[in-house]
Coordinates of C-alpha atoms in Angstrom, one line a residue:
M1 CA 32.8 -13.3 8.8
R2 CA 34.7 -11.8 5.9
R3 CA 32.2 -13.2 3.4
I4 CA 29.3 -11.7 5.4
S5 CA 31.0 -8.4 5.5
V6 CA 31.6 -8.4 1.8
M7 CA 28.0 -9.4 1.1
K8 CA 26.8 -6.5 3.3
R9 CA 28.9 -4.1 1.3
M10 CA 27.6 -5.4 -2.0
W11 CA 24.0 -5.1 -0.7
T12 CA 24.7 -1.5 0.5
V13 CA 26.0 -0.6 -3.0
A14 CA 23.0 -2.3 -4.7
C15 CA 20.5 -0.5 -2.4
L16 CA 22.3 2.8 -3.0
L17 CA 22.1 2.4 -6.8
T18 CA 18.5 1.4 -6.6
A19 CA 17.3 4.2 -4.4
L20 CA 19.1 7.0 -6.2
A21 CA 18.2 5.7 -9.6
F22 CA 14.6 6.7 -8.7
G23 CA 15.6 10.2 -9.5
S24 CA 17.0 9.7 -12.9
T25 CA 15.0 11.7 -15.5
A26 CA 16.8 10.6 -18.7
R27 CA 15.0 8.0 -20.7
A28 CA 17.6 5.3 -21.1
S29 CA 18.1 3.5 -24.3
G30 CA 18.7 -0.2 -24.5
V31 CA 15.6 -1.7 -22.7
K32 CA 14.9 -4.0 -25.6
E33 CA 18.5 -5.0 -25.9
T34 CA 18.6 -5.8 -22.2
L35 CA 15.5 -7.9 -22.5
D36 CA 17.1 -9.9 -25.3
L37 CA 19.8 -11.0 -22.8
I38 CA 17.4 -12.4 -20.1
P39 CA 16.6 -16.1 -20.5
S40 CA 13.0 -16.9 -21.1
D41 CA 12.8 -19.2 -18.0
A42 CA 14.4 -16.7 -15.6
W43 CA 12.5 -16.3 -12.3
G44 CA 12.9 -12.5 -12.3
F45 CA 15.0 -9.4 -12.8
V46 CA 15.6 -5.9 -11.5
M47 CA 16.4 -3.3 -14.1
I48 CA 17.8 0.2 -13.3
R49 CA 17.0 2.4 -16.3
S50 CA 20.2 4.4 -16.4
L51 CA 22.9 5.8 -14.2
D52 CA 23.3 8.8 -16.6
Q53 CA 23.1 12.1 -14.8
L54 CA 22.8 10.3 -11.5
D55 CA 24.9 12.9 -9.7
S56 CA 22.8 15.8 -10.9
T57 CA 19.6 13.9 -10.1
A58 CA 20.9 13.2 -6.6
S59 CA 21.7 16.9 -6.2
R60 CA 18.1 17.8 -7.3
I61 CA 16.6 15.4 -4.8
Q62 CA 18.9 16.9 -2.1
Q63 CA 17.7 20.4 -3.0
S64 CA 14.0 19.6 -3.2
L65 CA 13.8 17.4 -0.1
G66 CA 16.9 18.4 1.8
L67 CA 18.0 14.7 2.2
P68 CA 21.6 14.1 3.2
I69 CA 22.8 12.7 -0.1
P70 CA 26.5 13.0 -0.7
P71 CA 28.0 14.4 -3.9
Q72 CA 29.4 12.1 -6.7
I73 CA 27.1 9.3 -5.6
S74 CA 27.6 7.2 -8.7
A75 CA 31.4 7.2 -8.3
M76 CA 31.0 6.3 -4.6
A77 CA 28.7 3.4 -5.5
L78 CA 30.9 2.0 -8.3
A79 CA 34.3 2.6 -6.6
P80 CA 34.3 -0.7 -4.5
L81 CA 33.8 -2.6 -7.8
N82 CA 36.7 -0.7 -9.5
L83 CA 34.4 0.1 -12.4
V84 CA 34.0 3.9 -12.2
D85 CA 35.3 4.6 -15.7
A86 CA 34.2 1.3 -17.2
V87 CA 30.4 1.3 -16.9
D88 CA 28.2 2.8 -19.7
M89 CA 26.1 5.3 -17.8
T90 CA 23.5 5.7 -20.6
R91 CA 22.2 2.1 -20.7
P92 CA 20.3 -0.2 -18.2
I93 CA 21.9 -2.2 -15.5
C94 CA 20.1 -5.4 -14.7
V95 CA 20.2 -8.2 -12.1
V96 CA 18.7 -11.5 -13.2
V97 CA 17.7 -14.4 -11.0
L98 CA 17.4 -17.8 -12.7
D99 CA 15.7 -20.9 -11.5
V100 CA 16.9 -21.1 -7.8
Q101 CA 16.1 -24.8 -7.5
K102 CA 18.0 -25.8 -10.6
M103 CA 21.0 -23.5 -9.8
G104 CA 21.3 -24.7 -6.2
G105 CA 20.4 -21.5 -4.3
M106 CA 19.8 -17.8 -4.6
N107 CA 23.4 -16.8 -4.6
E108 CA 24.3 -19.2 -7.4
A109 CA 21.2 -18.2 -9.5
A110 CA 21.9 -14.4 -9.5
V111 CA 23.9 -12.6 -12.2
A112 CA 24.4 -9.0 -13.1
I113 CA 24.2 -7.7 -16.7
V114 CA 26.6 -4.7 -16.7
P115 CA 26.7 -2.4 -19.8
A116 CA 30.3 -1.6 -20.6
K117 CA 32.2 1.0 -22.6
D118 CA 34.8 -1.6 -23.3
P119 CA 33.8 -5.1 -22.1
K120 CA 37.4 -6.4 -22.3
A121 CA 38.6 -3.6 -20.1
V122 CA 36.0 -4.6 -17.5
L123 CA 37.3 -8.1 -17.4
E124 CA 40.9 -6.8 -16.9
K125 CA 39.7 -4.7 -14.0
L126 CA 38.2 -7.8 -12.5
S127 CA 41.5 -9.8 -12.8
A128 CA 39.9 -12.2 -15.3
E129 CA 41.5 -15.7 -15.8
P130 CA 40.3 -18.5 -18.1
S131 CA 37.9 -21.1 -16.7
E132 CA 36.8 -24.6 -17.7
E133 CA 33.9 -23.1 -19.7
E134 CA 34.8 -21.6 -23.0
G135 CA 34.0 -17.9 -23.1
V136 CA 33.6 -17.7 -19.3
S137 CA 36.4 -16.2 -17.1
R138 CA 37.2 -16.5 -13.4
V139 CA 37.1 -13.0 -11.9
T140 CA 37.5 -11.4 -8.5
V141 CA 34.8 -9.0 -7.3
M142 CA 35.5 -7.1 -4.1
G143 CA 37.8 -9.8 -3.0
E144 CA 35.3 -12.6 -3.7
P145 CA 35.7 -15.2 -6.5
G146 CA 33.2 -15.2 -9.3
F147 CA 32.7 -15.6 -13.0
A148 CA 32.1 -13.3 -16.0
A149 CA 31.5 -13.5 -19.7
I150 CA 31.2 -10.9 -22.5
K151 CA 28.0 -10.9 -24.6
G152 CA 27.9 -8.1 -27.1
K153 CA 28.3 -4.8 -25.3
V154 CA 27.7 -6.1 -21.8
V155 CA 29.5 -8.2 -19.2
V156 CA 27.6 -10.9 -17.4
I157 CA 28.9 -11.2 -13.8
G158 CA 27.9 -13.6 -11.0
P159 CA 29.2 -15.9 -8.3
G160 CA 27.9 -19.1 -10.1
Q161 CA 29.5 -20.4 -13.3
D162 CA 26.4 -22.2 -14.5
A163 CA 24.2 -19.1 -14.2
V164 CA 26.8 -16.9 -16.0
T165 CA 27.1 -19.4 -18.7
K166 CA 23.4 -19.8 -19.2
V167 CA 22.8 -16.0 -19.5
A168 CA 25.8 -15.5 -21.8
K169 CA 24.8 -18.4 -24.1
S170 CA 21.0 -18.3 -24.0
K171 CA 19.3 -17.8 -27.4
K172 CA 15.7 -18.0 -26.1
T173 CA 15.0 -14.8 -24.2
I174 CA 12.0 -12.8 -22.9
G175 CA 12.6 -10.0 -25.4
S176 CA 10.2 -11.4 -28.0
S177 CA 7.4 -12.1 -25.5
V178 CA 7.3 -8.7 -23.7
S179 CA 4.2 -6.7 -24.8
A180 CA 4.4 -3.1 -26.1
G181 CA 2.8 -1.8 -22.9
R182 CA 5.1 -3.7 -20.6
S183 CA 8.2 -2.6 -22.6
E184 CA 7.0 1.0 -22.5
A185 CA 6.5 0.8 -18.7
M186 CA 10.1 -0.4 -18.3
G187 CA 11.4 2.5 -20.4
A188 CA 9.4 5.0 -18.3
S189 CA 10.5 3.6 -14.9
D190 CA 13.6 4.4 -13.1
V191 CA 13.6 1.0 -11.5
Y192 CA 11.7 -2.0 -12.8
M193 CA 11.3 -5.3 -11.0
S194 CA 9.7 -8.4 -12.4
I195 CA 8.9 -11.8 -10.9
S196 CA 7.8 -14.9 -12.9
L197 CA 5.3 -15.6 -10.2
G198 CA 3.8 -18.6 -11.9
A199 CA 7.2 -20.4 -12.1
V200 CA 8.0 -19.6 -8.5
A201 CA 4.5 -20.7 -7.3
T202 CA 4.7 -24.0 -9.2
A203 CA 8.2 -24.7 -7.9
Y204 CA 7.1 -24.2 -4.2
K205 CA 3.5 -25.3 -4.5
D206 CA 4.0 -28.5 -2.5
R207 CA 5.6 -26.6 0.4
V208 CA 3.1 -23.8 0.5
M209 CA -0.1 -25.7 0.0
P210 CA -0.3 -27.4 3.5
F211 CA 0.3 -24.1 5.3
M212 CA -2.4 -22.3 3.3
Q213 CA -4.9 -25.1 3.9
M214 CA -4.1 -25.0 7.6
A215 CA -4.5 -21.2 7.8
M216 CA -7.8 -21.3 5.9
A217 CA -9.2 -24.5 7.5
A218 CA -12.0 -22.6 9.4
Q219 CA -13.6 -21.0 6.3
D220 CA -12.4 -23.6 3.7
P221 CA -12.4 -27.0 5.3
T222 CA -12.2 -28.8 2.0
G223 CA -9.1 -26.9 0.9
E224 CA -10.7 -26.0 -2.5
T225 CA -10.2 -22.2 -2.0
A226 CA -6.5 -22.7 -1.2
Q227 CA -6.0 -24.8 -4.3
H228 CA -7.7 -22.3 -6.4
I229 CA -5.5 -19.5 -5.1
I230 CA -2.4 -21.5 -5.9
K231 CA -3.8 -22.2 -9.3
M232 CA -4.3 -18.4 -9.9
F233 CA -0.7 -17.7 -8.8
G234 CA 0.5 -20.3 -11.2
E235 CA -1.3 -18.4 -14.0
V236 CA 0.7 -15.2 -13.4
A237 CA 3.3 -15.1 -16.1
A238 CA 4.9 -12.0 -14.6
F239 CA 4.3 -9.7 -11.6
D240 CA 6.0 -6.3 -12.2
L241 CA 6.7 -3.2 -10.3
G242 CA 8.0 0.0 -11.9
L243 CA 9.1 2.9 -9.7
T244 CA 9.7 6.5 -10.8
F245 CA 10.7 9.5 -8.7
N246 CA 10.7 12.9 -10.3
D247 CA 9.6 16.5 -9.8
E248 CA 5.9 15.3 -9.9
G249 CA 6.4 12.9 -7.0
L250 CA 6.6 9.2 -6.6
A251 CA 4.8 6.9 -9.1
V252 CA 4.6 3.1 -8.8
V253 CA 3.1 1.0 -11.5
A254 CA 2.2 -2.7 -10.8
R255 CA 1.4 -5.1 -13.7
I256 CA 0.0 -8.6 -13.5
T257 CA 0.6 -10.4 -16.9
P258 CA -1.3 -13.7 -17.1
T259 CA -0.4 -16.8 -19.0
A260 CA -2.2 -17.3 -22.3
D261 CA -5.7 -18.9 -22.3
G262 CA -6.0 -19.4 -18.5
D263 CA -8.9 -18.3 -16.3
L264 CA -6.9 -15.4 -15.0
E265 CA -6.4 -14.0 -18.5
K266 CA -10.1 -14.3 -19.1
M267 CA -11.0 -12.6 -15.9
I268 CA -8.7 -9.7 -16.5
A269 CA -10.0 -9.3 -20.1
A270 CA -13.5 -9.1 -18.7
D271 CA -12.6 -6.0 -16.8
K272 CA -13.3 -3.6 -19.7
G273 CA -13.0 -0.4 -17.6
T274 CA -14.7 2.8 -18.5
E275 CA -13.7 6.4 -19.3
D276 CA -16.8 7.6 -17.4
E277 CA -16.1 9.6 -14.2
L278 CA -16.8 6.9 -11.6
L279 CA -16.8 9.4 -8.7
A280 CA -19.3 11.7 -10.3
V281 CA -22.2 10.2 -8.3
L282 CA -20.6 11.2 -5.0
P283 CA -21.1 14.6 -3.3
K284 CA -18.3 17.1 -3.8
D285 CA -17.2 17.8 -0.2
K286 CA -14.2 17.6 2.0
Y287 CA -13.6 13.9 1.4
L288 CA -11.0 11.9 3.4
F289 CA -11.1 8.7 1.3
S290 CA -13.0 7.8 -1.8
L291 CA -13.3 4.7 -3.9
A292 CA -15.2 3.8 -7.1
S293 CA -15.2 0.6 -9.1
T294 CA -16.9 -1.2 -11.9
I295 CA -18.1 -4.8 -11.2
N296 CA -16.9 -7.9 -13.1
H297 CA -19.7 -10.3 -13.8
S298 CA -17.7 -12.6 -16.2
N299 CA -17.8 -16.4 -15.8
A300 CA -14.1 -16.3 -15.2
G301 CA -14.6 -13.8 -12.4
K302 CA -17.2 -16.0 -10.8
T303 CA -14.8 -18.9 -11.0
A304 CA -12.1 -16.9 -9.3
S305 CA -14.4 -15.8 -6.4
S306 CA -15.9 -17.9 -3.7
D307 CA -19.5 -19.1 -3.9
K308 CA -19.8 -18.8 -0.2
P309 CA -18.5 -15.3 0.5
I310 CA -20.5 -14.6 3.7
S311 CA -20.6 -18.1 5.3
G312 CA -16.8 -18.5 4.8
L313 CA -16.1 -15.2 6.6
L314 CA -18.6 -15.9 9.4
K315 CA -17.3 -19.5 10.0
S316 CA -13.8 -18.0 10.5
M317 CA -15.3 -15.7 13.1
R318 CA -16.9 -18.8 14.8
I319 CA -20.2 -17.1 15.6
P320 CA -22.1 -19.4 18.0
G321 CA -25.6 -20.4 17.0
A322 CA -25.5 -19.7 13.3
T323 CA -27.2 -22.5 11.4
P324 CA -26.1 -23.8 7.9
E325 CA -29.5 -22.7 6.5
Q326 CA -29.0 -19.2 7.7
L327 CA -25.5 -19.0 6.3
A328 CA -26.6 -20.5 3.0
S329 CA -29.4 -17.9 2.8
M330 CA -26.9 -15.0 3.4
D331 CA -24.6 -16.4 0.7
K332 CA -27.5 -16.6 -1.8
E333 CA -28.7 -13.1 -1.0
Y334 CA -25.3 -11.6 -1.2
L335 CA -24.6 -13.2 -4.6
K336 CA -28.0 -12.0 -5.8
L337 CA -27.1 -8.5 -4.6
H338 CA -23.7 -8.6 -6.3
E339 CA -25.2 -9.8 -9.6
N340 CA -27.5 -6.8 -9.5
L341 CA -24.6 -4.4 -9.0
K342 CA -23.0 -2.5 -12.0
R343 CA -20.8 0.1 -10.3
V344 CA -20.3 1.3 -6.7
A345 CA -18.7 4.5 -5.3
L346 CA -18.2 5.4 -1.6
S347 CA -16.5 8.2 0.3
F348 CA -15.7 9.1 3.9
S349 CA -15.9 12.9 4.4
A350 CA -15.4 15.5 7.0
L351 CA -18.7 17.2 7.7
E352 CA -19.0 21.0 8.1
D353 CA -22.1 20.9 10.3
T354 CA -20.6 19.2 13.4
A355 CA -24.0 19.1 15.1
E356 CA -24.8 16.2 12.9
G357 CA -21.4 14.5 13.3
M358 CA -17.9 15.2 12.1
I359 CA -17.5 12.3 9.7
G360 CA -19.9 11.0 7.2
L361 CA -20.1 7.9 5.0
A362 CA -21.7 8.0 1.5
I363 CA -22.3 5.0 -0.8
V364 CA -23.9 5.1 -4.2
A365 CA -24.5 1.9 -6.1
E366 CA -25.5 1.7 -9.7
T367 CA -27.7 -1.3 -10.2
N368 CA -29.9 -3.1 -12.7
D369 CA -32.9 -2.9 -10.4
S370 CA -32.7 -0.6 -7.4
A371 CA -35.9 -2.0 -5.7
A372 CA -34.6 -5.5 -5.8
F373 CA -31.2 -4.3 -4.5
V374 CA -33.0 -2.7 -1.5
A375 CA -35.0 -5.9 -0.9
S376 CA -31.7 -7.9 -0.8
L377 CA -30.2 -5.5 1.7
R378 CA -33.2 -5.8 3.9
K379 CA -33.1 -9.6 3.8
L380 CA -29.4 -9.7 4.5
F381 CA -29.9 -7.4 7.6
T382 CA -32.8 -9.5 8.9
T383 CA -30.9 -12.8 8.5
A384 CA -27.7 -11.3 10.1
M385 CA -29.7 -10.2 13.2
G386 CA -31.0 -13.7 13.7
L387 CA -27.7 -15.5 13.2
S388 CA -26.5 -15.9 16.8
D389 CA -28.1 -16.9 20.1
D390 CA -25.1 -15.6 22.0
E391 CA -26.2 -13.7 25.1
D392 CA -24.1 -10.6 24.5
F393 CA -25.1 -10.4 20.8
T394 CA -28.8 -10.8 21.7
A395 CA -28.4 -8.0 24.3
V396 CA -27.0 -5.6 21.7
K397 CA -29.2 -6.4 18.7
K398 CA -32.3 -5.4 20.6
H399 CA -31.1 -1.8 20.2
I400 CA -30.3 -2.0 16.5
V401 CA -33.7 -1.3 14.9
H402 CA -34.5 -1.5 11.2
K403 CA -37.5 0.3 9.8
A404 CA -38.5 -0.1 6.1
D405 CA -39.6 3.1 4.3
A406 CA -39.2 5.0 7.5
E407 CA -38.6 8.4 5.9
S408 CA -39.7 10.3 2.8
V409 CA -36.7 11.8 1.1
G410 CA -36.7 13.8 -2.2
G411 CA -39.8 12.1 -3.5
G412 CA -38.6 8.6 -2.5
K413 CA -38.4 6.5 0.6
A414 CA -35.5 5.6 2.8
D415 CA -35.0 2.7 5.3
T416 CA -33.3 3.4 8.5
I417 CA -31.2 1.3 10.8
E418 CA -31.1 3.0 14.2
I419 CA -28.2 2.3 16.4
R420 CA -29.3 3.2 19.9
V421 CA -25.8 3.7 21.5
D422 CA -27.1 4.8 24.9
E423 CA -29.2 1.7 25.3
I424 CA -26.4 -0.5 24.0
A425 CA -24.1 1.1 26.6
D426 CA -26.6 0.4 29.3
A427 CA -27.1 -3.2 28.2
T428 CA -23.3 -3.9 28.0
E429 CA -22.3 -1.7 31.0
G430 CA -20.4 0.5 28.6
D431 CA -18.7 3.8 29.4
K432 CA -21.1 6.8 29.1
G433 CA -18.2 9.0 28.4
D434 CA -17.1 6.9 25.4
V435 CA -20.7 7.0 24.1
E436 CA -20.7 10.8 24.2
K437 CA -17.4 10.9 22.2
V438 CA -18.9 8.6 19.6
K439 CA -21.9 10.9 19.3
K440 CA -19.6 13.9 18.8
V441 CA -17.8 12.2 15.9
L442 CA -20.8 10.5 14.2
G443 CA -23.6 12.7 15.4
S444 CA -26.5 12.1 17.8
D445 CA -28.6 10.8 15.0
M446 CA -27.0 7.3 14.8
R447 CA -29.0 6.1 11.8
I448 CA -27.8 4.3 8.7
R449 CA -30.1 5.3 5.8
F450 CA -30.5 3.5 2.5
G451 CA -33.0 3.7 -0.3
A452 CA -33.6 3.5 -4.0
V453 CA -33.1 6.6 -6.1
G454 CA -34.8 6.1 -9.4
D455 CA -34.8 2.8 -11.1
N456 CA -31.0 2.2 -11.1
H457 CA -29.4 3.8 -8.1
V458 CA -29.3 2.9 -4.4
V459 CA -27.9 5.4 -1.8
M460 CA -26.6 4.7 1.7
S461 CA -25.4 7.1 4.3
L462 CA -24.2 7.4 7.9
G463 CA -23.6 10.7 9.6
G464 CA -25.0 14.1 8.7
G465 CA -28.6 13.1 9.3
K466 CA -31.5 13.1 6.9
K467 CA -30.2 16.3 5.2
R468 CA -27.0 14.7 4.1
F469 CA -28.9 11.6 2.7
E470 CA -30.9 14.0 0.6
K471 CA -27.8 15.7 -0.7
I472 CA -26.2 12.3 -1.6
A473 CA -29.5 11.2 -3.3
T474 CA -29.7 14.4 -5.3
G475 CA -26.0 14.1 -6.4
A476 CA -26.5 10.5 -7.5
K477 CA -28.8 11.7 -10.3
S478 CA -26.5 14.5 -11.5
S479 CA -23.0 14.6 -13.0
G480 CA -19.7 16.1 -12.0
G481 CA -19.7 15.5 -8.2
L482 CA -16.5 14.5 -6.5
S483 CA -14.8 13.8 -9.9
T484 CA -14.4 17.6 -10.3
D485 CA -12.4 18.0 -7.1
A486 CA -9.3 20.1 -7.9
G487 CA -6.9 17.6 -6.3
I488 CA -8.4 14.5 -7.9
A489 CA -8.5 16.2 -11.3
A490 CA -4.8 17.2 -11.0
V491 CA -3.4 13.8 -9.9
S492 CA -5.6 12.0 -12.5
K493 CA -3.9 13.6 -15.5
G494 CA -1.0 11.2 -15.5
L495 CA -3.2 8.1 -14.9
P496 CA -4.9 5.8 -17.4
A497 CA -8.1 7.4 -18.8
K498 CA -9.9 4.1 -18.9
K499 CA -10.2 2.7 -15.4
V500 CA -11.6 -0.3 -13.7
A501 CA -11.4 1.3 -10.3
E502 CA -10.0 4.4 -8.6
M503 CA -9.2 5.3 -5.0
Y504 CA -8.0 8.6 -3.4
F505 CA -6.6 9.4 0.0
A506 CA -6.8 13.1 1.0
V507 CA -4.0 13.0 3.5
D508 CA -4.3 16.8 4.2
H509 CA -8.0 16.4 5.0
I510 CA -7.4 13.3 7.1
M511 CA -4.7 15.0 9.2
Q512 CA -6.9 18.1 9.7
T513 CA -9.9 16.0 10.6
V514 CA -8.0 13.8 13.1
K515 CA -6.8 16.9 14.9
K516 CA -10.4 18.3 14.9
V517 CA -11.8 15.1 16.2
A518 CA -9.1 14.8 18.9
A519 CA -10.0 18.4 20.0
A520 CA -13.7 17.5 20.2
V521 CA -13.1 14.5 22.4
G522 CA -10.5 16.3 24.6
E523 CA -7.4 14.6 23.3
E524 CA -5.9 17.4 21.1
D525 CA -2.5 17.1 22.9
E526 CA -2.2 13.6 21.4
V527 CA -2.1 15.0 17.8
P528 CA 0.9 17.4 17.5
F529 CA 0.8 17.5 13.7
D530 CA -0.5 20.3 11.5
M531 CA -0.9 20.2 7.7
P532 CA -2.3 22.8 5.4
T533 CA -4.8 22.1 2.6
L534 CA -2.8 20.8 -0.4
N535 CA -5.3 19.4 -2.9
A536 CA -2.8 16.7 -3.6
P537 CA -4.3 13.3 -2.7
V538 CA -2.6 9.9 -2.9
A539 CA -4.1 8.1 -5.9
V540 CA -4.5 4.4 -6.6
T541 CA -6.2 3.2 -9.9
S542 CA -6.6 -0.1 -11.7
A543 CA -6.9 -0.6 -15.4
V544 CA -6.4 -3.2 -18.1
E545 CA -3.4 -2.7 -20.5
D546 CA -2.7 -5.2 -23.3
T547 CA -3.8 -8.4 -21.5
A548 CA -2.4 -7.3 -18.2
S549 CA -4.0 -5.8 -15.1
R550 CA -2.3 -2.5 -14.2
I551 CA -2.4 -0.7 -10.9
D552 CA -1.0 2.8 -10.5
F553 CA 0.0 4.4 -7.2
V554 CA 0.9 8.1 -7.1
V555 CA 2.1 10.3 -4.3
P556 CA 2.4 14.0 -5.4
M557 CA 5.6 15.9 -4.6
K558 CA 3.6 18.6 -2.9
L559 CA 2.4 16.0 -0.3
I560 CA 5.8 14.5 0.1
K561 CA 7.3 17.9 0.9
A562 CA 4.5 18.8 3.3
C563 CA 4.9 15.5 5.2
K564 CA 8.6 16.1 5.4
E565 CA 8.1 19.7 6.7
M566 CA 5.5 18.5 9.2
F567 CA 7.8 15.9 10.5
E568 CA 10.7 18.3 10.8
K569 CA 8.5 20.8 12.8
Y570 CA 7.4 18.0 15.1
S571 CA 11.0 16.8 15.5
A572 CA 12.2 20.3 16.3
A573 CA 9.4 20.8 18.9
E574 CA 10.2 17.4 20.5
A575 CA 13.9 18.3 20.7
A576 CA 13.0 21.7 22.3
D577 CA 10.8 19.9 24.8
M578 CA 13.6 17.5 25.7
A579 CA 16.0 20.3 26.1
D580 CA 13.6 22.1 28.4
D581 CA 13.1 18.9 30.4
G582 CA 16.9 18.6 30.6
D583 CA 17.2 22.2 31.9
E584 CA 14.5 21.6 34.5
S585 CA 16.2 18.4 35.6
D586 CA 19.6 20.2 35.9
S587 CA 17.9 23.0 37.9
D588 CA 16.3 20.4 40.2
D589 CA 19.6 18.7 40.7
G590 CA 21.2 22.0 41.5
D591 CA 18.5 22.8 44.1
S592 CA 18.9 19.4 45.6
A593 CA 22.7 19.9 45.8
D594 CA 22.3 23.3 47.5
E595 CA 19.8 21.9 50.0
S596 CA 22.2 19.0 50.7
S597 CA 25.0 21.4 51.2
D598 CA 23.0 23.6 53.5
G599 CA 22.0 20.5 55.5
E600 CA 25.6 19.5 55.9
E601 CA 26.6 22.9 57.1
S602 CA 23.7 23.0 59.5
G603 CA 24.6 19.5 60.8
S604 CA 28.2 20.7 61.3
D605 CA 27.0 23.7 63.4
D606 CA 24.8 21.4 65.4
G607 CA 27.7 19.2 66.1
D608 CA 29.8 22.1 67.3
S609 CA 26.9 23.1 69.5
D610 CA 26.7 19.6 71.0
E611 CA 30.4 19.7 71.7
D612 CA 30.1 23.0 73.4
S613 CA 27.2 21.7 75.5
S614 CA 29.2 18.7 76.4
D615 CA 32.1 20.8 77.5
D616 CA 29.8 23.0 79.6
G617 CA 28.4 19.9 81.3
E618 CA 31.9 18.7 82.1

């Protein structure tokens, strides 16, 4: 029990250091020196950039977000270790995990690399005594036995002697193999975590593979896909996460560094990215969510993806009546469609004209041949409608009607897929009230429209009617579009200019639209939150840096503060409601007590009356 308690305390201290190091703004020195201490075959590490100015940073976080962070947090965190005056606050602190299997467990494989002002003084504070291994001392950390060794200006500390010895005496480290981009990311991150995913995947492959094959048996009966996934994991030299929290907000950077000359490296290298504005083809409106991406057509990319993308999915859904020929036809047509695709952009938006629906979908695809792309879409739809002989599916599909070249739009033609929700409700004995709610949200004109716009673009829309389709089609041929949105432009400044894909979530628009939709369908009481327009979306982008795939995730400070204020208002309102309910309950209890008291007095009087009557009778 004592050991569990100590481990909990150590975990608390580690979490505290990690969480509050997010706020450090000083660029710590010593990243390269720290990397030169980590053995090349380590399974992973967590590096805290610096504890310098930790107290002032904690104070700044407390002031900006009002979080209950106590003063002198660094001293409080280091006090249990008796190292308050011994740690060098200007250099990185690192926890390294070696090969868990070789070391005999996670606890034995973990060591801490602690920068020290005076390494010998640190050993003295830890009650160091000689051990069997030269240069390694026995120490006591928070009452628990451990080992420590001095290496340059740091002290290597851990519960296992073998792990401490390996780190202290290793000459082959990761320092020389870390790329410039990766090293820069470490220096820019408050906390940086790295896992040698390939080494871990290889070590546990025989345990994981049977479970993966079992889970994927429906869509992958041969087990080839599961084997390919494990192979790809084995080619990840390092999976990294860097976290930074400052006045701009929260930034997370993920990096996937592949091993040299593998399929994964070739696939990542084929993602060239572009500095073009990928969202420029979408209409500039009150978007809720937007996504744009280039398409990878490399041979390595084809190797990594399934050659049965549709049939694998449908097999897992176990749709009755689907023949192998139909599934093969859908796979072939989908792959043809994908090969024709160069870029794609889509957005969900809140529509201003609620008569045509409250939410609209827009998709713009840049293709090599727009006419062929439309032909593939038509064939996919036709095949999909004939897949199943299930009675319920057959009853529904009669009321989903496709018409080729049904409408003339902006000098071109558009196909329509009409979803007759009233008839579907009748056929399935659906709730008419629910149908009306769907119409309010998506509009009474329940048609998916798609068509070629020029030789190289295909547009698809749902919601907003024919008028919105025309707007999207016009915008697909122009420039600027959604990429000029103020919020997107602001958050993009700190992101890589050359992107493979980008994604934005307008949380303010989403909250406003959810509330508006709830009011329209008569459920406004279910959404108590209010959020003003912020122009501060959550951003997610992907890019290629060095030979690595990089993913950035950004949450602006303006949004963080707004969410906090919104939650505080909600909590205050809930507390007030509970207090009112408590007052009413107390009042009801008081009334009940009064009534009970009155009843007792009345009963007493009646008793006296009975006694009087009895006496009279006598």
